[in-house]
Amino acid sequence: MAGPLHFDALAETYEKARPPYPEALWSRLGELGVLRPGVRVLELGAGSGQATARLLGAGAEVVAVEPGGALAARLRQRCPGARVVVARAEDAELGGARFDLAVAATSVHWLDLDVVLPALHRAVVPGGHFAVWRTAFGDPRVRTRFRDRVDAIVARRGDEPVRPGPGELDTARWAERLSASGAFAVVHVEEFRWRIDLGADQVHGLFRTFSDWTADEAAAAGRAARDLGGTVTEHYVTPLVMLRRGDA
Ligand SMILES: C[S@@+](CC[C@H](N)C(=O)[O-])C[C@H]1O[C@@H](n2cnc3c(N)ncnc32)[C@H](O)[C@@H]1O
C-alpha cells in the first residue's frame, strides 16, 4: 500500500523497526540555538514519536500533529508530555497557538507545501524557525553486498511504473522548494552521514515500513540480511534544512 496512511496500518512495526535519528543532528539543533528548554515546538507528521521523544527530552513544549489514528495512539502513549492533534498538517486546528520552532522529521514529502508554508508562517513567531530533516535509507555513495541485494530486489520490478517513493534525495532542491515562497529563508543546510548495524528481523520490519516496498520485497530484504550473516551495516544520510521565518 503506498500513500500517507501506509504508516498507520503498520504502526507497531513502524515504532519498533524505524531507527532513531543520528546524535549529531540533535547536537546541531542545540548548537544552532533552535532547540532549548522551554521552546514551543509544532511537529508535523510526528508518527509514533521518533523525533517527539527527543524534542521533549530537550525540554521543549511540543504540539504533535499526526493524521494516523493508530500512530497517534502510540505517540500519546510514548510521549504523554506532548499535545497530540490528530489531523493532517493542512487541516490542523491549532487555536491560534504560536511556536518558536516547527519540525518536519521524514514527513515533509507528504505535505502540501502550498497550504502548509503559509500556515506555518502564521503559526511561527517572527525570528522563529522551521527545521526539516529526513533519513534516506541507503547512502548512494556507499556500496555494500547488502545494497547489491536490495538493488536486485528493486530490479525485479522490471517495467512496472515507478512507485511513488519518499521523494528525491536532492537537498538543494528541497531547500529551494521550501524557501521559494519567501515565507521562510534557508539559514543552514547539512547532511549527516551515519551507519547502523541491523539484524535480519529489523531489516525485514524496516523495509516493510517503506511506502514503496511490498510485503514480499521486505521479506526478501530480510532474507538477504540473513544470507549475509544475520547482521548488516547500513549507511544512511539525514539531510537537515533549517529555515528562518521571513518577515513579509
Ligand atoms: C515517514 S513517517 C515519519 C514519522 C516521524 N516523524 C518519524 O520521524 O519517524 C511520515 C509521517 O507523516 C505522516 N503524514 C502523512 N501525511 C501527512 C500530512 N498531510 N500531514 C501531517 N502528517 C502527515 C504519516 O502519517 C507519518 O506518520
PDB file of N, CA and C in Angstrom, residues 1 5-17 48 70-71 74 205-211 213 215:
ATOM      1  N   MET A   1       0.854  -1.196   0.000  1.00  0.00           N
ATOM      2  CA  MET A   1       0.000   0.000   0.000  1.00  0.00           C
ATOM      3  C   MET A   1       0.891   1.248   0.000  1.00  0.00           C
ATOM      4  N   LEU A   5      -1.190   7.001   4.485  1.00  0.00           N
ATOM      5  CA  LEU A   5      -1.719   6.189   5.588  1.00  0.00           C
ATOM      6  C   LEU A   5      -1.067   4.804   5.669  1.00  0.00           C
ATOM      7  N   HIS A   6      -0.122   4.553   4.767  1.00  0.00           N
ATOM      8  CA  HIS A   6       0.667   3.316   4.805  1.00  0.00           C
ATOM      9  C   HIS A   6       1.231   3.094   6.206  1.00  0.00           C
ATOM     10  N   PHE A   7       1.758   4.158   6.811  1.00  0.00           N
ATOM     11  CA  PHE A   7       2.441   4.037   8.097  1.00  0.00           C
ATOM     12  C   PHE A   7       1.470   3.660   9.209  1.00  0.00           C
ATOM     13  N   ASP A   8       0.255   4.189   9.123  1.00  0.00           N
ATOM     14  CA  ASP A   8      -0.703   3.946  10.191  1.00  0.00           C
ATOM     15  C   ASP A   8      -1.100   2.477  10.247  1.00  0.00           C
ATOM     16  N   ALA A   9      -1.204   1.842   9.068  1.00  0.00           N
ATOM     17  CA  ALA A   9      -1.580   0.431   9.016  1.00  0.00           C
ATOM     18  C   ALA A   9      -0.482  -0.440   9.619  1.00  0.00           C
ATOM     19  N   LEU A  10       0.736   0.099   9.716  1.00  0.00           N
ATOM     20  CA  LEU A  10       1.883  -0.674  10.224  1.00  0.00           C
ATOM     21  C   LEU A  10       2.454  -0.013  11.472  1.00  0.00           C
ATOM     22  N   ALA A  11       1.574   0.582  12.279  1.00  0.00           N
ATOM     23  CA  ALA A  11       2.038   1.439  13.376  1.00  0.00           C
ATOM     24  C   ALA A  11       3.008   0.709  14.314  1.00  0.00           C
ATOM     25  N   GLU A  12       2.681  -0.545  14.661  1.00  0.00           N
ATOM     26  CA  GLU A  12       3.523  -1.251  15.623  1.00  0.00           C
ATOM     27  C   GLU A  12       4.903  -1.542  15.024  1.00  0.00           C
ATOM     28  N   THR A  13       4.896  -2.023  13.787  1.00  0.00           N
ATOM     29  CA  THR A  13       6.173  -2.305  13.104  1.00  0.00           C
ATOM     30  C   THR A  13       6.965  -1.022  12.967  1.00  0.00           C
ATOM     31  N   TYR A  14       6.261   0.068  12.626  1.00  0.00           N
ATOM     32  CA  TYR A  14       6.929   1.349  12.445  1.00  0.00           C
ATOM     33  C   TYR A  14       7.699   1.728  13.708  1.00  0.00           C
ATOM     34  N   GLU A  15       7.004   1.641  14.825  1.00  0.00           N
ATOM     35  CA  GLU A  15       7.620   2.072  16.079  1.00  0.00           C
ATOM     36  C   GLU A  15       8.836   1.223  16.425  1.00  0.00           C
ATOM     37  N   LYS A  16       8.722  -0.092  16.164  1.00  0.00           N
ATOM     38  CA  LYS A  16       9.815  -0.999  16.545  1.00  0.00           C
ATOM     39  C   LYS A  16      10.996  -0.922  15.579  1.00  0.00           C
ATOM     40  N   ALA A  17      10.696  -0.785  14.273  1.00  0.00           N
ATOM     41  CA  ALA A  17      11.757  -1.015  13.282  1.00  0.00           C
ATOM     42  C   ALA A  17      12.479   0.242  12.823  1.00  0.00           C
ATOM     43  N   SER A  48       4.992   7.803  15.338  1.00  0.00           N
ATOM     44  CA  SER A  48       4.903   7.218  16.678  1.00  0.00           C
ATOM     45  C   SER A  48       5.850   7.911  17.650  1.00  0.00           C
ATOM     46  N   ALA A  70      -3.829   5.197  14.617  1.00  0.00           N
ATOM     47  CA  ALA A  70      -3.055   4.185  15.351  1.00  0.00           C
ATOM     48  C   ALA A  70      -1.696   4.761  15.766  1.00  0.00           C
ATOM     49  N   LEU A  71      -1.074   5.516  14.868  1.00  0.00           N
ATOM     50  CA  LEU A  71       0.210   6.138  15.212  1.00  0.00           C
ATOM     51  C   LEU A  71       0.015   7.162  16.321  1.00  0.00           C
ATOM     52  N   ARG A  74      -0.131   5.551  19.668  1.00  0.00           N
ATOM     53  CA  ARG A  74       1.207   5.166  20.151  1.00  0.00           C
ATOM     54  C   ARG A  74       1.989   6.387  20.608  1.00  0.00           C
ATOM     55  N   GLY A 205      11.457  -5.726   9.136  1.00  0.00           N
ATOM     56  CA  GLY A 205      10.458  -4.769   9.653  1.00  0.00           C
ATOM     57  C   GLY A 205      10.634  -3.384   9.060  1.00  0.00           C
ATOM     58  N   LEU A 206      11.873  -2.940   8.974  1.00  0.00           N
ATOM     59  CA  LEU A 206      12.137  -1.588   8.468  1.00  0.00           C
ATOM     60  C   LEU A 206      11.702  -1.451   7.011  1.00  0.00           C
ATOM     61  N   PHE A 207      12.096  -2.429   6.183  1.00  0.00           N
ATOM     62  CA  PHE A 207      11.718  -2.340   4.761  1.00  0.00           C
ATOM     63  C   PHE A 207      10.202  -2.458   4.587  1.00  0.00           C
ATOM     64  N   ARG A 208       9.563  -3.152   5.522  1.00  0.00           N
ATOM     65  CA  ARG A 208       8.097  -3.270   5.480  1.00  0.00           C
ATOM     66  C   ARG A 208       7.454  -1.890   5.666  1.00  0.00           C
ATOM     67  N   THR A 209       8.139  -1.009   6.414  1.00  0.00           N
ATOM     68  CA  THR A 209       7.541   0.315   6.652  1.00  0.00           C
ATOM     69  C   THR A 209       7.732   1.266   5.468  1.00  0.00           C
ATOM     70  N   PHE A 210       8.581   0.905   4.500  1.00  0.00           N
ATOM     71  CA  PHE A 210       8.799   1.815   3.368  1.00  0.00           C
ATOM     72  C   PHE A 210       7.549   1.806   2.481  1.00  0.00           C
ATOM     73  N   SER A 211       7.049   2.991   2.170  1.00  0.00           N
ATOM     74  CA  SER A 211       5.763   3.071   1.477  1.00  0.00           C
ATOM     75  C   SER A 211       5.850   2.560   0.046  1.00  0.00           C
ATOM     76  N   TRP A 213       7.622  -0.224  -0.846  1.00  0.00           N
ATOM     77  CA  TRP A 213       8.029  -1.628  -0.834  1.00  0.00           C
ATOM     78  C   TRP A 213       6.838  -2.518  -0.501  1.00  0.00           C
ATOM     79  N   ALA A 215       5.158  -6.279   0.848  1.00  0.00           N
ATOM     80  CA  ALA A 215       5.479  -7.214   1.937  1.00  0.00           C
ATOM     81  C   ALA A 215       6.467  -8.282   1.460  1.00  0.00           C
TER      82      ALA A 215
END
